[in-house]
Tab-separated table of C-alpha atoms in Angstrom:
chain	number	residue	atom	x	y	z
A	996	MET	CA	68.987	76.461	6.760
A	997	LYS	CA	73.113	74.582	6.434
A	998	LYS	CA	75.743	75.746	9.440
A	999	LYS	CA	77.867	76.938	5.742
A	1000	PHE	CA	75.585	79.333	4.641
A	1001	GLN	CA	74.259	81.018	7.958
A	1002	ASN	CA	78.316	81.597	8.474
A	1003	ILE	CA	78.733	83.297	4.591
A	1004	PHE	CA	75.123	85.231	6.086
A	1005	PHE	CA	76.916	85.464	9.300
A	1006	LEU	CA	80.129	86.652	7.881
A	1007	PHE	CA	80.338	89.182	5.126
A	1008	GLY	CA	77.948	91.229	7.567
A	1009	LEU	CA	79.993	91.269	10.444
A	1010	ALA	CA	82.791	92.830	7.543
A	1011	VAL	CA	80.178	95.033	6.507
A	1012	LEU	CA	79.957	96.130	9.909
A	1013	ILE	CA	83.261	96.940	11.030
A	1014	ILE	CA	84.181	99.193	8.079
A	1015	MET	CA	81.293	100.825	8.863
A	1016	VAL	CA	81.759	101.108	12.268
A	1017	THR	CA	85.947	101.840	11.661
A	1018	GLN	CA	84.115	105.099	10.000
A	1019	LEU	CA	82.843	106.820	12.793
A	1020	ASP	CA	84.782	109.593	15.277
A	1021	PHE	CA	84.759	107.749	18.227
A	1022	ALA	CA	85.635	111.522	20.215
A	1023	ASP	CA	82.553	112.981	18.584
A	1024	VAL	CA	80.445	109.627	18.898
A	1025	TRP	CA	80.910	109.506	22.617
A	1026	HIS	CA	80.647	113.221	23.459
A	1027	ASN	CA	76.946	113.028	21.906
A	1028	LEU	CA	75.904	109.277	23.574
A	1029	GLN	CA	77.056	110.979	27.344
A	1030	HIS	CA	74.753	114.378	25.539
A	1031	ALA	CA	72.264	112.082	25.219
A	1032	GLY	CA	72.096	109.683	28.180
A	1033	TYR	CA	69.113	107.658	28.360
A	1034	TRP	CA	66.849	108.279	25.735
A	1035	PHE	CA	69.632	106.916	23.435
A	1036	PHE	CA	68.704	103.568	25.632
A	1037	ALA	CA	65.075	103.950	24.529
A	1038	VAL	CA	65.633	104.495	20.933
A	1039	VAL	CA	67.596	101.067	21.167
A	1040	ALA	CA	65.164	100.132	23.411
A	1041	LEU	CA	61.861	101.296	21.091
A	1042	TRP	CA	63.441	98.888	17.335
A	1043	ALA	CA	62.995	95.543	19.655
A	1044	PHE	CA	59.411	97.126	20.039
A	1045	LEU	CA	58.517	98.380	16.124
A	1046	TYR	CA	60.936	94.689	15.204
A	1047	MET	CA	57.568	93.490	16.292
A	1048	PHE	CA	55.316	95.343	14.129
A	1049	ASN	CA	57.432	93.946	11.161
A	1050	THR	CA	57.270	90.135	12.515
A	1051	ALA	CA	53.496	90.556	13.044
A	1052	ALA	CA	53.312	91.684	9.081
A	1053	TRP	CA	55.514	88.443	8.235
A	1054	LEU	CA	53.395	86.285	10.145
A	1055	THR	CA	50.463	86.727	9.023
A	1056	ILE	CA	51.496	86.615	5.879
A	1057	ILE	CA	52.660	82.706	6.414
A	1058	ARG	CA	50.177	82.232	7.895
A	1059	SER	CA	47.782	83.128	5.270
A	1060	GLN	CA	48.558	80.386	2.830
A	1061	THR	CA	47.736	77.400	5.067
A	1062	ASN	CA	45.477	76.321	6.883
A	1063	ASP	CA	47.059	73.465	8.035
A	1064	PRO	CA	47.241	74.333	12.238
A	1065	THR	CA	50.732	72.082	12.041
A	1066	GLU	CA	52.698	73.898	9.429
A	1067	ARG	CA	51.614	76.821	11.960
A	1068	LYS	CA	52.034	75.346	14.790
A	1069	LYS	CA	56.312	75.690	12.957
A	1070	ILE	CA	56.839	79.283	13.245
A	1071	THR	CA	56.945	80.460	16.031
A	1072	PHE	CA	56.594	85.178	16.068
A	1073	SER	CA	59.813	83.775	17.958
A	1074	TRP	CA	61.452	82.581	15.901
A	1075	LEU	CA	60.519	84.459	12.962
A	1076	TYR	CA	61.153	87.424	14.760
A	1077	LYS	CA	65.301	85.971	14.961
A	1078	VAL	CA	64.672	85.677	11.597
A	1079	THR	CA	63.654	89.137	10.964
A	1080	VAL	CA	65.345	91.097	12.759
A	1081	SER	CA	68.551	89.254	10.651
A	1082	GLY	CA	67.360	89.423	7.468
A	1083	PHE	CA	67.052	93.200	7.968
A	1084	ALA	CA	70.608	93.333	9.905
A	1085	LEU	CA	72.086	91.580	6.021
A	1086	ASN	CA	70.300	94.107	4.407
A	1087	TYR	CA	71.030	97.273	6.039
A	1088	ALA	CA	74.879	95.792	5.410
A	1089	THR	CA	74.256	95.139	1.754
A	1090	PRO	CA	73.287	97.134	-1.108
A	1091	GLY	CA	69.742	97.350	-1.489
A	1092	GLY	CA	70.049	93.296	0.707
A	1093	LEU	CA	70.748	91.772	-3.109
A	1094	MET	CA	72.659	90.029	-1.575
A	1095	GLY	CA	71.596	89.992	2.269
A	1096	GLY	CA	68.041	89.655	4.029
A	1097	GLU	CA	65.982	88.453	1.068
A	1098	PRO	CA	67.890	85.209	0.368
A	1099	TYR	CA	68.815	84.653	4.030
A	1100	ARG	CA	64.456	84.796	5.137
A	1101	ILE	CA	64.338	82.187	2.558
A	1102	MET	CA	67.398	79.684	3.075
A	1103	GLU	CA	65.482	79.936	6.328
A	1104	LEU	CA	61.534	79.586	6.297
A	1105	THR	CA	62.937	76.477	3.638
A	1106	PRO	CA	62.941	73.700	5.748
A	1107	ARG	CA	59.477	73.934	7.243
A	1108	ILE	CA	57.524	75.426	4.753
A	1109	GLY	CA	59.130	74.834	2.018
A	1110	ALA	CA	60.479	77.018	-0.852
A	1111	GLU	CA	57.737	77.662	-3.115
A	1112	ARG	CA	55.820	79.544	0.111
A	1113	ALA	CA	59.260	80.432	1.625
A	1114	THR	CA	59.760	82.208	-1.080
A	1115	SER	CA	55.977	83.883	-2.597
A	1116	SER	CA	56.220	85.154	1.648
A	1117	VAL	CA	59.720	86.714	1.440
A	1118	VAL	CA	58.026	87.662	-1.313
A	1119	LEU	CA	54.573	89.590	-0.631
A	1120	TYR	CA	56.260	90.661	2.486
A	1121	ALA	CA	60.062	92.716	0.777
A	1122	MET	CA	56.227	94.011	-1.703
A	1123	THR	CA	54.193	94.824	1.087
A	1124	HIS	CA	56.871	96.515	3.443
A	1125	ILE	CA	58.624	99.172	0.449
A	1126	PHE	CA	54.078	99.250	-0.879
A	1127	SER	CA	54.546	100.843	3.329
A	1128	HIS	CA	57.027	102.482	2.075
A	1129	PHE	CA	54.696	104.809	-0.600
A	1130	TRP	CA	52.032	104.669	1.246
A	1131	PHE	CA	53.734	106.928	4.193
A	1132	TRP	CA	55.485	109.196	2.042
A	1133	LEU	CA	52.133	109.612	-0.075
A	1134	LEU	CA	50.447	110.741	3.258
A	1135	SER	CA	52.750	112.765	4.981
A	1136	ILE	CA	52.709	115.470	2.056
A	1137	PHE	CA	49.872	116.028	3.132
A	1138	LEU	CA	51.541	116.140	6.980
A	1139	TYR	CA	52.944	118.703	5.938
A	1140	VAL	CA	50.348	121.035	3.151
A	1141	LEU	CA	48.849	120.442	6.615
A	1142	THR	CA	51.235	121.899	9.365
A	1143	GLN	CA	53.504	123.838	6.992
A	1144	PRO	CA	54.002	126.809	4.395
A	1145	VAL	CA	54.090	125.884	0.699
A	1146	ASN	CA	56.173	128.535	-0.817
A	1147	LEU	CA	56.008	127.701	-5.181
A	1148	PHE	CA	59.531	125.877	-5.546
A	1149	MET	CA	58.173	123.030	-2.721
A	1150	GLY	CA	55.033	122.785	-4.567
A	1151	SER	CA	56.298	121.350	-7.784
A	1152	MET	CA	58.214	118.849	-5.312
A	1153	LEU	CA	55.332	117.638	-3.321
A	1154	THR	CA	53.280	116.729	-6.778
A	1155	LEU	CA	56.245	114.645	-8.004
A	1156	THR	CA	56.503	113.513	-4.440
A	1157	GLY	CA	53.598	112.339	-5.069
A	1158	ALA	CA	53.163	111.525	-8.658
A	1159	PHE	CA	56.570	109.352	-7.999
A	1160	CYS	CA	54.376	107.569	-4.841
A	1161	LEU	CA	50.438	107.193	-6.532
A	1162	SER	CA	52.256	105.697	-10.252
A	1163	ALA	CA	54.818	103.444	-7.205
A	1164	ILE	CA	51.316	102.652	-4.913
A	1165	TRP	CA	49.509	101.139	-8.897
A	1166	PHE	CA	52.854	99.171	-10.219
A	1167	PHE	CA	52.311	97.441	-6.788
A	1168	LEU	CA	48.439	96.813	-7.216
A	1169	SER	CA	48.959	95.259	-9.735
A	1170	GLY	CA	51.232	93.672	-8.946
A	1171	TYR	CA	49.208	92.158	-6.157
A	1172	LYS	CA	46.232	91.370	-8.312
A	1173	LYS	CA	48.171	89.439	-11.198
A	1174	GLY	CA	51.287	88.540	-8.834
A	1175	LEU	CA	55.472	90.005	-9.598
A	1176	ALA	CA	57.312	86.595	-9.962
A	1177	VAL	CA	57.016	85.667	-13.303
A	1178	ARG	CA	57.043	89.921	-14.707
A	1179	VAL	CA	60.029	90.283	-12.515
A	1180	MET	CA	62.066	87.997	-13.668
A	1181	ASN	CA	61.095	88.923	-18.416
A	1182	LEU	CA	62.613	92.192	-16.849
A	1183	VAL	CA	65.956	91.542	-15.549
A	1184	ARG	CA	66.116	88.653	-18.109
A	1185	HIS	CA	66.965	91.380	-20.370
A	1186	LEU	CA	69.207	93.273	-18.236
A	1187	PRO	CA	72.922	92.679	-19.179
A	1188	PHE	CA	75.642	90.444	-17.400
A	1189	VAL	CA	72.173	88.584	-15.844
A	1190	LYS	CA	70.490	88.022	-19.036
A	1191	LYS	CA	72.322	84.580	-19.982
A	1192	TRP	CA	72.170	83.357	-15.781
A	1193	ALA	CA	68.201	84.585	-15.661
A	1194	GLY	CA	66.981	83.504	-19.007
A	1195	PRO	CA	67.717	78.901	-18.501
A	1196	PHE	CA	66.332	79.925	-14.991
A	1197	VAL	CA	63.414	80.904	-16.066
A	1198	ALA	CA	63.051	77.771	-18.328
A	1199	GLY	CA	63.712	75.359	-15.490
A	1200	HIS	CA	61.326	77.580	-12.657
A	1201	LYS	CA	58.435	78.426	-15.310
A	1202	THR	CA	55.591	76.105	-12.823
A	1203	GLN	CA	57.711	77.809	-9.361
A	1204	LEU	CA	57.442	81.073	-10.755
A	1205	ASP	CA	53.541	80.775	-11.581
A	1206	THR	CA	52.692	79.297	-8.199
A	1207	ILE	CA	54.702	81.674	-7.003
A	1208	ASP	CA	52.013	84.292	-8.201
A	1209	GLN	CA	48.794	82.946	-7.832
A	1210	GLN	CA	50.198	82.815	-3.754
A	1211	ILE	CA	51.563	86.599	-3.823
A	1212	ALA	CA	48.241	86.697	-5.999
A	1213	ALA	CA	45.592	84.988	-3.412
A	1214	LEU	CA	46.748	87.540	-0.781
A	1215	HIS	CA	44.915	90.617	-2.362
A	1216	ASN	CA	42.697	88.850	-4.090
A	1217	GLN	CA	41.375	85.629	-2.009
A	1218	ASN	CA	41.582	87.618	1.169
A	1219	PRO	CA	41.475	91.492	1.381
A	1220	ARG	CA	41.498	91.763	5.221
A	1221	THR	CA	44.289	89.937	5.691
A	1222	PHE	CA	45.964	92.207	2.657
A	1223	LEU	CA	44.415	95.360	4.711
A	1224	THR	CA	45.602	93.987	8.040
A	1225	VAL	CA	49.464	93.419	6.445
A	1226	VAL	CA	49.828	96.849	4.821
A	1227	LEU	CA	48.714	98.217	7.758
A	1228	LEU	CA	50.913	97.136	11.025
A	1229	GLU	CA	53.740	98.122	8.202
A	1230	LEU	CA	52.613	101.805	7.917
A	1231	SER	CA	51.949	101.635	11.492
A	1232	CYS	CA	55.464	100.531	12.003
A	1233	ARG	CA	56.460	103.713	10.183
A	1234	ILE	CA	54.804	106.063	11.790
A	1235	PHE	CA	55.873	105.192	15.704
A	1236	SER	CA	59.380	105.069	14.328
A	1237	ALA	CA	58.974	108.842	14.456
A	1238	LEU	CA	59.076	107.965	17.990
A	1239	GLU	CA	62.906	107.916	17.150
A	1240	VAL	CA	63.423	111.695	15.953
A	1241	PHE	CA	61.055	112.000	18.718
A	1242	PHE	CA	63.211	110.913	21.929
A	1243	ILE	CA	65.895	112.167	20.276
A	1244	LEU	CA	65.624	115.697	19.530
A	1245	LEU	CA	63.819	115.569	23.392
A	1246	VAL	CA	67.649	116.166	24.081
A	1247	LEU	CA	67.986	119.196	22.806
A	1248	LEU	CA	64.378	120.974	22.413
A	1249	PRO	CA	62.103	119.913	24.925
A	1250	SER	CA	59.332	121.616	22.573
A	1251	VAL	CA	59.697	119.131	19.578
A	1252	ASN	CA	56.740	118.416	17.786
A	1253	TYR	CA	55.385	114.876	17.059
A	1254	LEU	CA	54.211	115.978	13.972
A	1255	ASP	CA	57.483	117.449	12.487
A	1256	CYS	CA	59.404	113.977	13.756
A	1257	ILE	CA	56.969	111.887	11.377
A	1258	LEU	CA	58.043	114.994	8.589
A	1259	ILE	CA	61.395	114.277	8.961
A	1260	ILE	CA	61.566	109.792	9.040
A	1261	ALA	CA	59.360	110.955	6.070
A	1262	PHE	CA	61.768	112.614	4.424
A	1263	THR	CA	64.913	110.988	4.930
A	1264	THR	CA	63.210	107.475	3.987
A	1265	LEU	CA	62.659	109.104	0.926
A	1266	PHE	CA	65.487	110.097	0.421
A	1267	ALA	CA	68.011	107.606	1.646
A	1268	ASN	CA	66.593	105.051	-0.349
A	1269	MET	CA	66.999	106.525	-3.737
A	1270	LEU	CA	71.039	105.808	-2.353
A	1271	PHE	CA	69.597	102.202	-1.761
A	1272	PHE	CA	72.422	100.931	-3.713
A	1273	MET	CA	75.412	101.677	-0.819
A	1274	PRO	CA	75.573	99.961	2.362
A	1275	LEU	CA	74.008	100.787	5.242
A	1276	GLN	CA	73.296	103.515	3.072
A	1277	LEU	CA	75.755	105.581	4.546
A	1278	GLY	CA	75.691	109.784	3.494
A	1279	GLY	CA	72.332	109.232	2.563
A	1280	ARG	CA	70.227	108.917	5.715
A	1281	GLU	CA	72.146	111.768	7.605
A	1282	GLY	CA	72.507	113.888	4.378
A	1283	GLY	CA	68.072	112.594	4.167
A	1284	PHE	CA	68.774	114.048	8.715
A	1285	LEU	CA	70.311	117.340	7.938
A	1286	MET	CA	67.601	118.796	5.353
A	1287	SER	CA	64.823	117.845	6.953
A	1288	VAL	CA	65.378	118.356	10.006
A	1289	THR	CA	66.573	121.821	8.897
A	1290	GLY	CA	64.239	122.467	6.505
A	1291	LEU	CA	61.475	122.522	9.765
A	1292	GLY	CA	63.688	125.819	10.570
A	1293	LEU	CA	65.824	123.381	13.508
A	1294	THR	CA	69.572	124.640	13.599
A	1295	THR	CA	71.765	121.815	12.074
A	1296	SER	CA	73.094	120.917	15.015
A	1297	ALA	CA	70.413	119.378	15.570
A	1298	GLY	CA	70.400	117.603	11.760
A	1299	ILE	CA	74.349	116.245	12.832
A	1300	PHE	CA	72.952	114.708	16.438
A	1301	VAL	CA	69.656	112.657	15.185
A	1302	ALA	CA	71.370	111.604	12.224
A	1303	LEU	CA	74.490	110.350	14.526
A	1304	LEU	CA	72.804	109.081	17.142
A	1305	VAL	CA	70.191	106.776	14.085
A	1306	ARG	CA	73.322	105.650	12.810
A	1307	ILE	CA	74.730	104.423	15.847
A	1308	ARG	CA	71.701	102.757	17.241
A	1309	GLU	CA	72.172	100.426	13.246
A	1310	LEU	CA	74.703	99.632	14.058
A	1311	VAL	CA	73.958	98.107	17.517
A	1312	TRP	CA	70.801	96.475	15.712
A	1313	THR	CA	72.962	95.332	12.869
A	1314	ALA	CA	76.232	93.697	14.958
A	1315	ILE	CA	72.099	92.476	17.967
A	1316	GLY	CA	70.998	91.204	14.163
A	1317	LEU	CA	74.279	88.946	13.525
A	1318	LEU	CA	74.666	87.530	16.400
A	1319	LEU	CA	71.349	85.928	16.470
A	1320	ILE	CA	72.627	84.447	12.958
A	1321	LYS	CA	75.172	82.230	15.138
A	1322	LEU	CA	72.270	82.300	17.922
A	1323	GLU	CA	70.141	80.035	15.429
A	1324	LYS	CA	69.543	76.519	16.579
A	1325	ARG	CA	70.226	74.631	13.945
A	1326	LYS	CA	66.451	72.633	13.186
A	1327	ASP	CA	67.195	68.921	12.219
């Protein structure tokens, strides 16, 4: 990627990060960090491990698109790990990631594997990342029914959520089978503000969009084992991410149940993703933790404690991701 674009991504993310940091109550942050002790470092270190799942899933997609060993050597796990962390940092810092993670990943990959394959691999990974969320939420509904009392209101909410997840899973499976690039761009052509740009873009890039859709469909139709591997890697990442809440709650509740932590993560991520348009999902993540923690019979203070430490962890890894953009060696 050209140095100019690296600087744009870095400065934009840095500006948002500074704004987010200034919203914190530093006295409260310091008090809670002291209370958490070494468990906070365990939470930060955990995400170094979780990002390996994300990187492995993306690398599996990239390598499934070619059998050329020379091309495969161009993308090492360590290099892709850095791009993955930086991509997520930009997604955290931008509303819906629309100006950050995905464009950054495409621009980093393009010099190594070409624009079409770079775009298709990023689109495929983003699809699979979201797809795994819907499976995680759907499976969490069954976990809730098996482990928690269900009244009429909660039963209705779980039914609506289940219907929503099943509809989304059907939509993504259809996209995997037939491709999604052309369908999405045709939808964008009818949206206000961008339709004047989208129409000429679709007309001028029809061949490239068709190629991207063929590559998307190939992963599901021709490589079902690879597709399943990628989905399971992402789903495993969702399940293991509950360790973050588990570690934090151990400070307050030595008898904390890991299954409850999975439910907390499921509800919180569902609620926060409904507010995807907010940078760092500000407010949505905290509200989700408060509702999910108290809904499982824990105290409000426990919810606030979890939400604050998770927010600090996100800021730490956002800063790390932005630094990795600047530390990335330019490929000549």
